[in-house]
Coordinates of C-alpha atoms in Angstrom, one line a residue:
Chain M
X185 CA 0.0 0.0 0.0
X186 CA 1.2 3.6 -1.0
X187 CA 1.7 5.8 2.3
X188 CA -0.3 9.0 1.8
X189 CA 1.5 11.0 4.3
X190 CA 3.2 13.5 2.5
X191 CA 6.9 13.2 3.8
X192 CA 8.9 16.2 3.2
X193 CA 10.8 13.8 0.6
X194 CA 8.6 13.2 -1.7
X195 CA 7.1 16.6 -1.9
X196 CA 10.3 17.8 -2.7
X197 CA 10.6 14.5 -5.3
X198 CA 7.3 15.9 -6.6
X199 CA 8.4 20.0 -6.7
X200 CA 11.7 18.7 -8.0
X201 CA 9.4 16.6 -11.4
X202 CA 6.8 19.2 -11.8
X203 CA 9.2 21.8 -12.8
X204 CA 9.4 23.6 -15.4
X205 CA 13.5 23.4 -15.5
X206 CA 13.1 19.7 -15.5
X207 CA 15.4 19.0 -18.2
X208 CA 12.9 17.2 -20.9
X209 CA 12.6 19.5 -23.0
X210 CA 9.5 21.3 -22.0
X211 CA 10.6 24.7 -23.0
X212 CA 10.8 23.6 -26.8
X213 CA 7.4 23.3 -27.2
X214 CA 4.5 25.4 -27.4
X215 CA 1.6 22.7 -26.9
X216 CA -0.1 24.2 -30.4
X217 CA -0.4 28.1 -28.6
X218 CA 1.6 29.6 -31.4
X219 CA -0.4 28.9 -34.0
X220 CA -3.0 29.6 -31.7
X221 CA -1.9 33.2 -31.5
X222 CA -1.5 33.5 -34.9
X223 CA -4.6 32.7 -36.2
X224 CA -5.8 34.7 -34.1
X225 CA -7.8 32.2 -31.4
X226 CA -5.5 33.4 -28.7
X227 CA -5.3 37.2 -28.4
X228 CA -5.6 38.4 -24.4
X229 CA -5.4 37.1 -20.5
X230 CA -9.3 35.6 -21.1
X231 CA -8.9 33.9 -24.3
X232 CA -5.7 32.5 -23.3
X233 CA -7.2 31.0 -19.6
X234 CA -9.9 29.9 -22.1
X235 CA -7.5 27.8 -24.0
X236 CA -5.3 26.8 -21.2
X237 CA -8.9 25.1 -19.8
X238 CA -9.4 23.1 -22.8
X239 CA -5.9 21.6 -23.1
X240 CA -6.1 21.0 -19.3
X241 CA -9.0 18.9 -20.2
X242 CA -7.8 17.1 -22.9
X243 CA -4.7 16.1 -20.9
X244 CA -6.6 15.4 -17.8
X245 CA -9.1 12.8 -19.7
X246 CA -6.2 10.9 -22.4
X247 CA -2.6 11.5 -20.4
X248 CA -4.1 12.0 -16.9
X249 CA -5.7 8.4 -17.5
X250 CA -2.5 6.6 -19.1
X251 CA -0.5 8.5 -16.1
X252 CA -3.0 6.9 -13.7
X253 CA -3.3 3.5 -15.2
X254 CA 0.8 3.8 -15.4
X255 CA 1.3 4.1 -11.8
X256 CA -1.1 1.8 -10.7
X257 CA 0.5 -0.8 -13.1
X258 CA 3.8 -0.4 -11.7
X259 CA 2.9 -0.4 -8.2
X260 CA 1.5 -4.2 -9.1
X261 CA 4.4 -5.3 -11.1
X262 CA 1.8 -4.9 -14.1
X263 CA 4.2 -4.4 -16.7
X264 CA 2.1 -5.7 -19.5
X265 CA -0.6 -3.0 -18.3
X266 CA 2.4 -0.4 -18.6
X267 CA 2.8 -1.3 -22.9
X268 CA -1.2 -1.2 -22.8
X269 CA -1.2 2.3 -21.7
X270 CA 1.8 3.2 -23.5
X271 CA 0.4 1.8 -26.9
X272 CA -3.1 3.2 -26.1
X273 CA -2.1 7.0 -25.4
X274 CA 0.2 7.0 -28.1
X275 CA -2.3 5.5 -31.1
X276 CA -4.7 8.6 -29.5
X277 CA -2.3 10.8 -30.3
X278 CA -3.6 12.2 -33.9
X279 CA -1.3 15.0 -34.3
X280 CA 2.6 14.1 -35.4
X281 CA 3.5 17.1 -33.4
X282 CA 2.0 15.6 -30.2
X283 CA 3.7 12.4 -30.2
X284 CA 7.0 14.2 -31.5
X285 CA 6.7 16.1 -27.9
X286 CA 4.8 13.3 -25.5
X287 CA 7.9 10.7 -26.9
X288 CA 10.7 13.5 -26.7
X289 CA 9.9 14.0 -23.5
X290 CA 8.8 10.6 -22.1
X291 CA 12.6 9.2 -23.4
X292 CA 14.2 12.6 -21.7
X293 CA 12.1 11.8 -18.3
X294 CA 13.2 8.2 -18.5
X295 CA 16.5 9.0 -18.9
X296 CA 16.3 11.5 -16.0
X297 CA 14.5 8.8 -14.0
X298 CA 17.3 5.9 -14.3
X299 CA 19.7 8.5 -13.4
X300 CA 17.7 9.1 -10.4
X301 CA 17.0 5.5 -9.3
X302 CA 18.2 2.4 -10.2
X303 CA 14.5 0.9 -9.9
X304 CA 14.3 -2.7 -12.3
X305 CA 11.0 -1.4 -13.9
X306 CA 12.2 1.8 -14.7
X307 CA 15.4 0.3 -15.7
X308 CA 13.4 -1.8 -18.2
X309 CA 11.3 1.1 -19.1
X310 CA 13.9 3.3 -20.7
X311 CA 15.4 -0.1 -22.1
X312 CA 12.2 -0.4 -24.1
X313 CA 12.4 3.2 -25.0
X314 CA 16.0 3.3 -26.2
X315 CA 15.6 0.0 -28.4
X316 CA 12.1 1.2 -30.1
X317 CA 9.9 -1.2 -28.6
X318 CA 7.6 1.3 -27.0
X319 CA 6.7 4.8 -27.6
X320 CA 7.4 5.6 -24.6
X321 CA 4.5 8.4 -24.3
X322 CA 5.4 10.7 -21.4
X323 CA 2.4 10.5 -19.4
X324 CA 3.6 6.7 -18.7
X325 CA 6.9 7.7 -17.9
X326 CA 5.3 10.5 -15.7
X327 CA 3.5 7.6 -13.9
X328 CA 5.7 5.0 -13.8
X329 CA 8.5 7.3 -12.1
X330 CA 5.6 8.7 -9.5
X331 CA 5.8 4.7 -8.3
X332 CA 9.0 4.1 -8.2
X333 CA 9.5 7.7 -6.0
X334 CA 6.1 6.9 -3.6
X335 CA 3.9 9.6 -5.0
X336 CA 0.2 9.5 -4.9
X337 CA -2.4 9.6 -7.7
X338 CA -3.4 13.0 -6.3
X339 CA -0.2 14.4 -7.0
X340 CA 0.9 12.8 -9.8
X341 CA -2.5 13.8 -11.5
X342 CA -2.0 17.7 -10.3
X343 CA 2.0 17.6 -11.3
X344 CA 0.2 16.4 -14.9
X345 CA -2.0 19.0 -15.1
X346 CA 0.4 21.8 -13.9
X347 CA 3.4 20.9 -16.6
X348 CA 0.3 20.9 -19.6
X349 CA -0.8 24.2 -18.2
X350 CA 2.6 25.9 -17.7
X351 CA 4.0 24.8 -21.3
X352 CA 1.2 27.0 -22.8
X353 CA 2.0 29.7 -20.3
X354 CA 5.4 30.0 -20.4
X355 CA 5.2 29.8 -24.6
X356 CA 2.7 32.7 -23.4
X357 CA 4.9 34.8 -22.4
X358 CA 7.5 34.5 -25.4
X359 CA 4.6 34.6 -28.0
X360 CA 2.0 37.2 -26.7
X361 CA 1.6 40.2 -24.6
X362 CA 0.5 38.5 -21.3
X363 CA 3.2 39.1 -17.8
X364 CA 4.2 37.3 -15.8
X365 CA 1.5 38.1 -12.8
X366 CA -1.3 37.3 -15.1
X367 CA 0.1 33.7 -15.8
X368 CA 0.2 33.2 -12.5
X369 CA -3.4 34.1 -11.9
X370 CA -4.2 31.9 -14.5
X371 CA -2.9 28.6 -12.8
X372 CA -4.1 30.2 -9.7
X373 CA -7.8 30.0 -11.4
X374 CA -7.2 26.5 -13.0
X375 CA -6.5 24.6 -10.0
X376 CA -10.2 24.3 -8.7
X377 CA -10.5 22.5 -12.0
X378 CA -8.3 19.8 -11.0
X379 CA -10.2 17.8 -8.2
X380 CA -13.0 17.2 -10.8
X381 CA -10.8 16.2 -13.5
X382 CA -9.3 13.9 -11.0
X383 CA -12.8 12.3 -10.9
X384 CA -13.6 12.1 -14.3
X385 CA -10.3 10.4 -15.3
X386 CA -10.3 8.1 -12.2
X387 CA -13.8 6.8 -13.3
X388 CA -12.5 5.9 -16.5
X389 CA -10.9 2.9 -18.1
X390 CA -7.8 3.6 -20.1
X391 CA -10.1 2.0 -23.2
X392 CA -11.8 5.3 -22.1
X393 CA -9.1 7.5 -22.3
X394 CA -10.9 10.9 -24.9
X395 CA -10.4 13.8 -26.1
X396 CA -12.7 16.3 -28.0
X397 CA -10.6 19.4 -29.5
X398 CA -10.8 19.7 -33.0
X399 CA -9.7 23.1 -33.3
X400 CA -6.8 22.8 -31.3
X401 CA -6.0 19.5 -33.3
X402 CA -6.3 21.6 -36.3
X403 CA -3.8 24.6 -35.4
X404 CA -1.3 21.6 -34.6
X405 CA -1.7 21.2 -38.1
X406 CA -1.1 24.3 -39.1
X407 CA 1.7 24.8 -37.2
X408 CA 3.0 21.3 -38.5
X409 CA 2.6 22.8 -42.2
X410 CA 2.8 26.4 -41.2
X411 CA 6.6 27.9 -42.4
X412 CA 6.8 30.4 -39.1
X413 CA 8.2 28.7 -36.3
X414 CA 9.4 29.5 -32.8
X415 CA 8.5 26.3 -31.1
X416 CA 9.0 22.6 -31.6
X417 CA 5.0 21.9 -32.0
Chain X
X34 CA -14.2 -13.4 -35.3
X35 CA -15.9 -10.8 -37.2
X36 CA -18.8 -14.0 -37.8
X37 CA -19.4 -13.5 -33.5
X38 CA -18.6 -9.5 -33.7
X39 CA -22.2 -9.3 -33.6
X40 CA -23.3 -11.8 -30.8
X41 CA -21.2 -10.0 -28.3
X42 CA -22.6 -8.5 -25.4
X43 CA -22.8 -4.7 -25.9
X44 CA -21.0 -3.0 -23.0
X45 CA -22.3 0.0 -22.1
X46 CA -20.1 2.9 -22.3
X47 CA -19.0 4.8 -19.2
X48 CA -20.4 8.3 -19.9
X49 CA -24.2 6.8 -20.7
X50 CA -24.1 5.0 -17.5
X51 CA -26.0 7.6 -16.5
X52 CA -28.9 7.8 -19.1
X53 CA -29.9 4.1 -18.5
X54 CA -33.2 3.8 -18.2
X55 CA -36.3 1.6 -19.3
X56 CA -38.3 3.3 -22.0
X57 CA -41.8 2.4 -21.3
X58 CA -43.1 2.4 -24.6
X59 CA -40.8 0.2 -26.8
X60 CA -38.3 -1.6 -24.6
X61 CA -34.7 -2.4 -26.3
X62 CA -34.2 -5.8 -28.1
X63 CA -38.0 -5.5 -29.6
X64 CA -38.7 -5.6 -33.4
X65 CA -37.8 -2.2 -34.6
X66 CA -35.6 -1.5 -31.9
X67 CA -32.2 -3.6 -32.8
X68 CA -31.8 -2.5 -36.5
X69 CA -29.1 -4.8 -37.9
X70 CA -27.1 -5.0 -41.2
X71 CA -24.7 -6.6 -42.5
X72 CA -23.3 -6.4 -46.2
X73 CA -20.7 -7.9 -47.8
X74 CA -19.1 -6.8 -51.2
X75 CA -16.9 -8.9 -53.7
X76 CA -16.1 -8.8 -57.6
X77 CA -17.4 -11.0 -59.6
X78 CA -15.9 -12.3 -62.7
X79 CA -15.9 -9.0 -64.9
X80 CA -14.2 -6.6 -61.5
X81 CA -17.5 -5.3 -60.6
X82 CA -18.1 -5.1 -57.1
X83 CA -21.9 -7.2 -56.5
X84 CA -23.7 -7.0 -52.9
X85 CA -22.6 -11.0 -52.6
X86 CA -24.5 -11.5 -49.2
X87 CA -26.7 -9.5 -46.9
X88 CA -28.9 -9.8 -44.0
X89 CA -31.1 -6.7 -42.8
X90 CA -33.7 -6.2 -40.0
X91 CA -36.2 -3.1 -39.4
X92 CA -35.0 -0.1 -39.3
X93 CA -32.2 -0.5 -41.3
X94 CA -32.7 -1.1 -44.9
X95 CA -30.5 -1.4 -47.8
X96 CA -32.5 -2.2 -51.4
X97 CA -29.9 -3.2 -54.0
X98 CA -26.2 -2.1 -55.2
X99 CA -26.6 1.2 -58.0
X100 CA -24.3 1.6 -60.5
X101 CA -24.4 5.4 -61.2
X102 CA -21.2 6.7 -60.8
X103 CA -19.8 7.3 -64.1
X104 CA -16.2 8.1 -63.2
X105 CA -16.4 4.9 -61.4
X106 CA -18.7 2.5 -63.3
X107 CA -17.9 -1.1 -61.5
X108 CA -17.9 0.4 -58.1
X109 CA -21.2 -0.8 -56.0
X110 CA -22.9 2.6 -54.7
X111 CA -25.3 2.0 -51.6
X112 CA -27.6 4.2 -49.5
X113 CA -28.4 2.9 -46.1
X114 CA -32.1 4.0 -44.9
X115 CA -33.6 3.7 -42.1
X116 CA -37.7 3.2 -41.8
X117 CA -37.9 4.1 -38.8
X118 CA -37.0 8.1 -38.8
X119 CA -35.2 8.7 -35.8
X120 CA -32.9 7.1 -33.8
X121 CA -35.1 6.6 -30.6
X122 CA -34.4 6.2 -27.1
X123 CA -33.4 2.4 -26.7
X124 CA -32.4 1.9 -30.3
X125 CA -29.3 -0.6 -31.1
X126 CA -28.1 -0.7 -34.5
X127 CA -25.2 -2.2 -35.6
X128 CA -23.6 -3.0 -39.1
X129 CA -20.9 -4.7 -40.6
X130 CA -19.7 -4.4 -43.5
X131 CA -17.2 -6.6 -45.4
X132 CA -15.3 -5.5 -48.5
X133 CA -13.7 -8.8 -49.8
X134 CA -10.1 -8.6 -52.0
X135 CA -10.5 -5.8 -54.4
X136 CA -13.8 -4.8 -54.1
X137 CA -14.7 -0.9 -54.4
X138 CA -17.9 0.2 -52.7
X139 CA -19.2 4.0 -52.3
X140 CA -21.9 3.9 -48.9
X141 CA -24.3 6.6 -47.5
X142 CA -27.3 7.0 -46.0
X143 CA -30.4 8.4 -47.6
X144 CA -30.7 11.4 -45.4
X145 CA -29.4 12.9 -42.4
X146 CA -29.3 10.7 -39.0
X147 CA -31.6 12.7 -36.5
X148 CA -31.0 11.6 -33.3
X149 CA -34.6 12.2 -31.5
X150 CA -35.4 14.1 -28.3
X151 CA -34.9 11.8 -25.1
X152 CA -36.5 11.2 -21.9
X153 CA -35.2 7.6 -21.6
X154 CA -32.2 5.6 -22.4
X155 CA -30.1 6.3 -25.6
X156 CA -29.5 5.5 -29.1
X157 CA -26.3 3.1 -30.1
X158 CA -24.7 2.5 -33.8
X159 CA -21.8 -0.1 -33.4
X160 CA -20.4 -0.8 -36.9
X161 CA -17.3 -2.9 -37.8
X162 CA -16.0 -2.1 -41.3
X163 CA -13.7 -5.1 -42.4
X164 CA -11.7 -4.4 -45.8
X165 CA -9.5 -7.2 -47.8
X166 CA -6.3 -6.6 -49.6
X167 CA -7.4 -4.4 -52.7
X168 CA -10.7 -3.4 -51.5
X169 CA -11.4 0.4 -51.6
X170 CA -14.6 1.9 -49.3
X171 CA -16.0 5.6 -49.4
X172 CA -18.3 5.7 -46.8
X173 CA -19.9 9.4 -46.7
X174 CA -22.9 9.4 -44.7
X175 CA -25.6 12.6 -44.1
X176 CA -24.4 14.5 -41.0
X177 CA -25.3 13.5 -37.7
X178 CA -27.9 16.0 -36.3
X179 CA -28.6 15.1 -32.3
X180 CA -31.8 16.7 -31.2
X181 CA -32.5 18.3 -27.7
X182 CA -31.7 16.0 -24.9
X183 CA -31.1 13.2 -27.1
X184 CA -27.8 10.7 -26.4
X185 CA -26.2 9.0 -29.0
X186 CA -23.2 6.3 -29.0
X187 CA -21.2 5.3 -31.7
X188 CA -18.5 3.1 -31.6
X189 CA -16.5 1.8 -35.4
X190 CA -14.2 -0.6 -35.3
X191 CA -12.5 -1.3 -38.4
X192 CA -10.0 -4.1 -39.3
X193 CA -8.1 -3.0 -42.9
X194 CA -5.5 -4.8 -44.7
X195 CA -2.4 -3.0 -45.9
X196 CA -3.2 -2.1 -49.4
X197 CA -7.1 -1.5 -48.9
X198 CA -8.0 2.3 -48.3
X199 CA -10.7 3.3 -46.2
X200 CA -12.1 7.1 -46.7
X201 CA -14.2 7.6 -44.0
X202 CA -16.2 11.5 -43.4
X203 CA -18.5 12.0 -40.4
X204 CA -20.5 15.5 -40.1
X205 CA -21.8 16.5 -36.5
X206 CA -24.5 19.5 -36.6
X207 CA -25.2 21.2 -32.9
X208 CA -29.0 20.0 -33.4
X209 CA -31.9 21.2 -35.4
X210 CA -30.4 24.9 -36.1
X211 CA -33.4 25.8 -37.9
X212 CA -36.1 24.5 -35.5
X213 CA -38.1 27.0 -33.9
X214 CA -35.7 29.6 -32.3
X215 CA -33.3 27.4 -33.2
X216 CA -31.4 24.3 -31.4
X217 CA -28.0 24.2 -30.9
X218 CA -25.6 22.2 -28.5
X219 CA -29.1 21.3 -26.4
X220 CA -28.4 17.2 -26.6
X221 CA -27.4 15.5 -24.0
X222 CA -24.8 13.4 -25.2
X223 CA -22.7 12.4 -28.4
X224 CA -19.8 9.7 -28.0
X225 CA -17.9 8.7 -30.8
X226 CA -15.5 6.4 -30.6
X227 CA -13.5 4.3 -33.7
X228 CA -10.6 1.8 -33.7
X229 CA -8.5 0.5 -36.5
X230 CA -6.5 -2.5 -36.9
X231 CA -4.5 -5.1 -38.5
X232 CA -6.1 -8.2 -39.4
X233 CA -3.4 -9.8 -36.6
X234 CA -5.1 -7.5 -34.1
X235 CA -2.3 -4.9 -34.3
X236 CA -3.5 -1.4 -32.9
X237 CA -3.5 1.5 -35.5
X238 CA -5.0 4.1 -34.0
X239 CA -7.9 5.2 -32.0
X240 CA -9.8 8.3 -30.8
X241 CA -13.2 8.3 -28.5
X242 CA -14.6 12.1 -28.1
X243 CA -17.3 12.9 -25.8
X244 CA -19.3 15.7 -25.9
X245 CA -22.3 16.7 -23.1
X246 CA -22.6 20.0 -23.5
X247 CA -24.6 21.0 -20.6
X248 CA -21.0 19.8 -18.5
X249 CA -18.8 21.5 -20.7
X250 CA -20.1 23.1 -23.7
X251 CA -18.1 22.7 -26.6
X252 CA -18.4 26.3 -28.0
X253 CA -14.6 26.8 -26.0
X254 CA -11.3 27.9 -27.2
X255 CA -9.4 24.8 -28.2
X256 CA -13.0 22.7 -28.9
X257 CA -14.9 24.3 -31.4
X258 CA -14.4 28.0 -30.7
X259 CA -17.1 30.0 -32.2
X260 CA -17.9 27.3 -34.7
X261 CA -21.0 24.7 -34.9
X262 CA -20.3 22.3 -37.1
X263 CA -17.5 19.4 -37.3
X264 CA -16.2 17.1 -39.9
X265 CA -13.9 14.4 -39.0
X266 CA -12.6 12.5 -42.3
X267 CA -10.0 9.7 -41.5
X268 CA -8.2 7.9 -44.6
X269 CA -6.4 4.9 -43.6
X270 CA -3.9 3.7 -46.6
X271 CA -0.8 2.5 -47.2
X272 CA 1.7 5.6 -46.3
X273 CA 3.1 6.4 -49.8
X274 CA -1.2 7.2 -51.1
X275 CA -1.4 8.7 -47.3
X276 CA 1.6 10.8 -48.0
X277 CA 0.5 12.5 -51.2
X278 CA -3.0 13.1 -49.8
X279 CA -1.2 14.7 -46.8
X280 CA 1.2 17.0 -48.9
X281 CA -1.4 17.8 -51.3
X282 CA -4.1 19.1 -48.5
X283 CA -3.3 22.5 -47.2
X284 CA -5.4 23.5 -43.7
X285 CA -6.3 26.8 -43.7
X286 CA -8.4 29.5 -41.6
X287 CA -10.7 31.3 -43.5
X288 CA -12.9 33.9 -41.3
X289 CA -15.1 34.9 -44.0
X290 CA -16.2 31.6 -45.1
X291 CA -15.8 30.5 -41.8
X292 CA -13.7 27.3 -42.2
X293 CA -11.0 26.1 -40.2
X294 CA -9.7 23.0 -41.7
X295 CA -6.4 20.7 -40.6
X296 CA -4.8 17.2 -42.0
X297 CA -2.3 15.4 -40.1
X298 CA -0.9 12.5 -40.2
X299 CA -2.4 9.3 -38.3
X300 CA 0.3 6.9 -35.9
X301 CA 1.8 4.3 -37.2
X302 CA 2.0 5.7 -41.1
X303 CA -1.4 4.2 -41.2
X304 CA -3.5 7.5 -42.9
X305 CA -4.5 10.7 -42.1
X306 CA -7.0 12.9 -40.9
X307 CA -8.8 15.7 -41.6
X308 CA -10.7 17.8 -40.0
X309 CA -13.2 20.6 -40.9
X310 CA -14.8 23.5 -38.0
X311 CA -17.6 25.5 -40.0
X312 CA -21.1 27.2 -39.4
X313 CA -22.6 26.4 -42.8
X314 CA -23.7 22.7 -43.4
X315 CA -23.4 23.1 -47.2
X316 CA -19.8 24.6 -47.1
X317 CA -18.4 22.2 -44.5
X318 CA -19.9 19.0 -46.9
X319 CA -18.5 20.8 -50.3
X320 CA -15.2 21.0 -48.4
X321 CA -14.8 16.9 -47.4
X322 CA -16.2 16.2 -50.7
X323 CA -13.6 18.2 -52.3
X324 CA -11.2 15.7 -49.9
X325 CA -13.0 13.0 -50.9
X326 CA -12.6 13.7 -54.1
X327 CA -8.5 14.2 -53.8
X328 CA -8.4 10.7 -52.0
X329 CA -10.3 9.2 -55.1
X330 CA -8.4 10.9 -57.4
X331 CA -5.1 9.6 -55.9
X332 CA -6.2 6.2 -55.0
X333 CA -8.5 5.3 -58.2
X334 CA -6.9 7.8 -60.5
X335 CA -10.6 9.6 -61.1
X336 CA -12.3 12.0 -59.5
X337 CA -15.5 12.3 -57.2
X338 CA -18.6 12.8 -59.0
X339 CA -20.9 16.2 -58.0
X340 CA -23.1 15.4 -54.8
X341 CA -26.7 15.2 -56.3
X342 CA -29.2 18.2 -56.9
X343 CA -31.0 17.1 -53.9
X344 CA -28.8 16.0 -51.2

């Protein structure tokens, strides 16, 4: 059993993997907010809460449930459940942009994580990764490392939500005229949003795992044919 | 076994958990309630695709095969109708459809699918599209127009060889948008969900999207923004016929037409997809049939023929 008190430890573990200088590559990519911007979707502080809400749900319901269904896994020595995720999230992922940047980063966290620990699933893990025989979507990495370091689903699910929320942000404020204090009140306004995401993507199955957002899907694809580019995706 | 596909026990999908509930005027499982169809396609000795084997029960109907698309004069063109109107509350449809080695087939439906106002229950299609080595399947059907407080499930699975191509083009309207003051986003619930494999069983992709817009209306930066209607077209092929369609298809944001369109490509160099935002019905369709007609043109080497007069 996973012991909920929050130790000092693994809420610096958990400070330590949900920031944004966590070297995966987060800054590179802009999570589809510069095309966003200029097509003019994203414009001011309200419209760009208003988008940040939308990807927050999209993770929250198709990573947030692989990320979930990862930890669990590992914490029963489910490794076949692990590839399931893995495979599941990653064949969701419509956009070649998106899995450019969920398996970028999911390698770069695995690599940080056996560097970290010398825990046999993990080990295995970034095995997998480095000879192609999973994606090796970051949400699962995300999860899997949670276990091996003894955080919760609470805070793995909230660490999740804050890294998809702060990639827009900070692309935010490199790509638009927003500071630094409204970014903050942004995150600030999206956490009440979290606890009920947490319910909706513990109630599902990873068969379940959705997402509805066509018109961010489709400025992915603009920026994947668009010729003006800051960011990665 | 696609033969037991249908037998299986239809598991009820988490989000309309909640709608479950006897109808007490036509209970599901009763004649008119469990439309089922099955059709399977195959050439015969000339290369024209014949309607080889079919089975049908009320609603669903399908008459006979039409040959009356000149660019394409071998292909089998069917419309799917339904005699029932409506999807009610409680309805179970499901179809499969089997395109055997090299057969070319064009499928729609006769009119739009209105999803009727609810106070019980919901409406499910399950469909599993199976297509041979060869065998090439448009399937284009009316848009999908949910009424008020209606819920809808559909879930496609499809199992495609590698050199069959599958073009398949889904239009979602908010609701009745010219009834009375107007209807728009009032249903209760629309889940779509669709799978593709490998004959072996090896996952291609897949994408479930929920929408209940009195939890989270869809009208958001991100969803649909300030538009009402969505296309989703997904063309699974072999990757060099998926990478021409992709290179050839620009997306594009035009604010006075009011299109917003995107193509990218699908995982494992299985297709792409493309995907249309709009507020007119008529320009969103003219813009996946002019898709449509890029995928025939690159995959049969002619073009789509003009939609008729009266569709």
């Amino acid at each position: 059993m996973r012991d909920n008190r929050h130790t000092a430890a693994v809420v610096m573990r958990l400070l330590q993997l949900s920031d944004s200088a966590l070297p995966i590559g987060t800054f590179s990519f802009s999570n589809t907010l510069e095309s966003a911007v200029e097509w003019g979707v994203v414009g001011d502080r309200e419209s760009l809460k208003e988008y940040c809400t939308e990807v927050l749900r999209v993770a929250a319901l198709s990573d947030g449930v692989a990320a979930l269904h990862a930890l669990k896994a590992c914490d029963k020595g489910r490794y076949d459940d692990i590839l399931r995720a893995d495979k599941l999230l990653f064949c969701s992922k419509a956009s070649g942009e998106a899995r450019l940047m969920t398996q970028r980063m999911g390698r770069k966290l695995a690599e940080l994580g056996v560097a970290l620990s010398s825990d046999a699933t993990l080990l295995r893990w970034h095995d997998d990764i480095r000879r192609g025989e999973v994606a090796g979507c970051c949400a699962v990495s995300q999860g899997i490392i949670a276990s091996v370091f003894g955080i919760g689903e609470e805070e793995l699910f909230a660490s999740l939500c804050y890294s998809a929320v702060m990639m827009i942000l900070s692309a935010a404020l490199r790509s638009m005229r927003v500071t630094h204090i409204a970014t903050q009140q942004i995150i600030g306004e999206l956490c009440g949003l979290t606890e009920p995401l947490l319910a909706e993507a513990r109630a599902l199955t990873i068969e379940d795992m959705q997402s509805f957002a066509p018109q961010y899907d489709i400025m992915a694809s603009l920026h994947e044919k668009g010729d003006k580019r800051l960011f990665m995706n | 076994m696609i033969s037991d596909w249908h037998r299986s026990d239809t598991d009820t999908p988490h989000e309309a958990l909640r709608y479950i509930s006897p109808t007490p005027y036509a209970r599901p499982g009763i004649v008119g309630k469990s439309g089922f169809l099955r059709l399977g396609f195959e050439c015969d000795a000339n290369g024209r695709t014949i309607l080889r084997d079919w089975e049908r029960r009320v609603p669903l109907i399908v008459q006979q095969a039409l040959y009356f698309d000149e660019q394409l004069p071998d292909m089998a063109c069917v419309y799917i109708l339904s005699s029932g109107g409506p999807n009610l509350d409680g309805d179970r449809y499901e179809q499969l459809f089997t395109l055997r080695r090299g057969a070319m087939v064009h499928l729609s439906t006769g009119a739009a699918t209105k999803i009727a106002e609810m106070r019980h229950d919901y409406s499910s299609l399950r469909q599993h599209i199976r297509l041979e080595e060869g065998s090439y399947l448009e399937y284009l059907p009316e848009p999908v127009i949910p009424c008020r407080h209606s819920r809808y499930i559909s879930d496609t699975q499809i199992t495609i060889a590698h050199s069959a191509v599958l073009l398949y083009g889904e239009i979602y309207l908010p609701g009745r948008r010219h009834y009375g003051s107007g209807e728009r986003f009032d249903y209760d619930l629309l889940s779509v969900a669709m799978r593709a494999e490998r004959e072996g069983g090896e996952l291609l992709f897949r994408e479930k999207f929920v929408v209940e817009p009195h939890r989270h209306h869809p009208q958001r930066r991100g969803a649909m923004g300030d538009y009402e209607i969505f296309a989703n077209v997904v063309v699974i092929a072999d990757e060099p016929i998926a990478d021409d369609i992709y290179n050839a298809t620009s997306p594009f944001s035009d604010h006075t037409e009011e299109l917003l369109c995107g193509i990218t490509r699908l995982p494992n160099h299985c297709g792409v997809q493309f995907k249309v935002l709009g507020n007119s019905t008529d320009k969103v369709k003219r813009l996946v049939r002019h898709f449509a007609s890029r995928v025939r043109q690159r995959v049969k080497h002619k073009p789509l023929r003009d939609d008729f007069v009266w569709r």
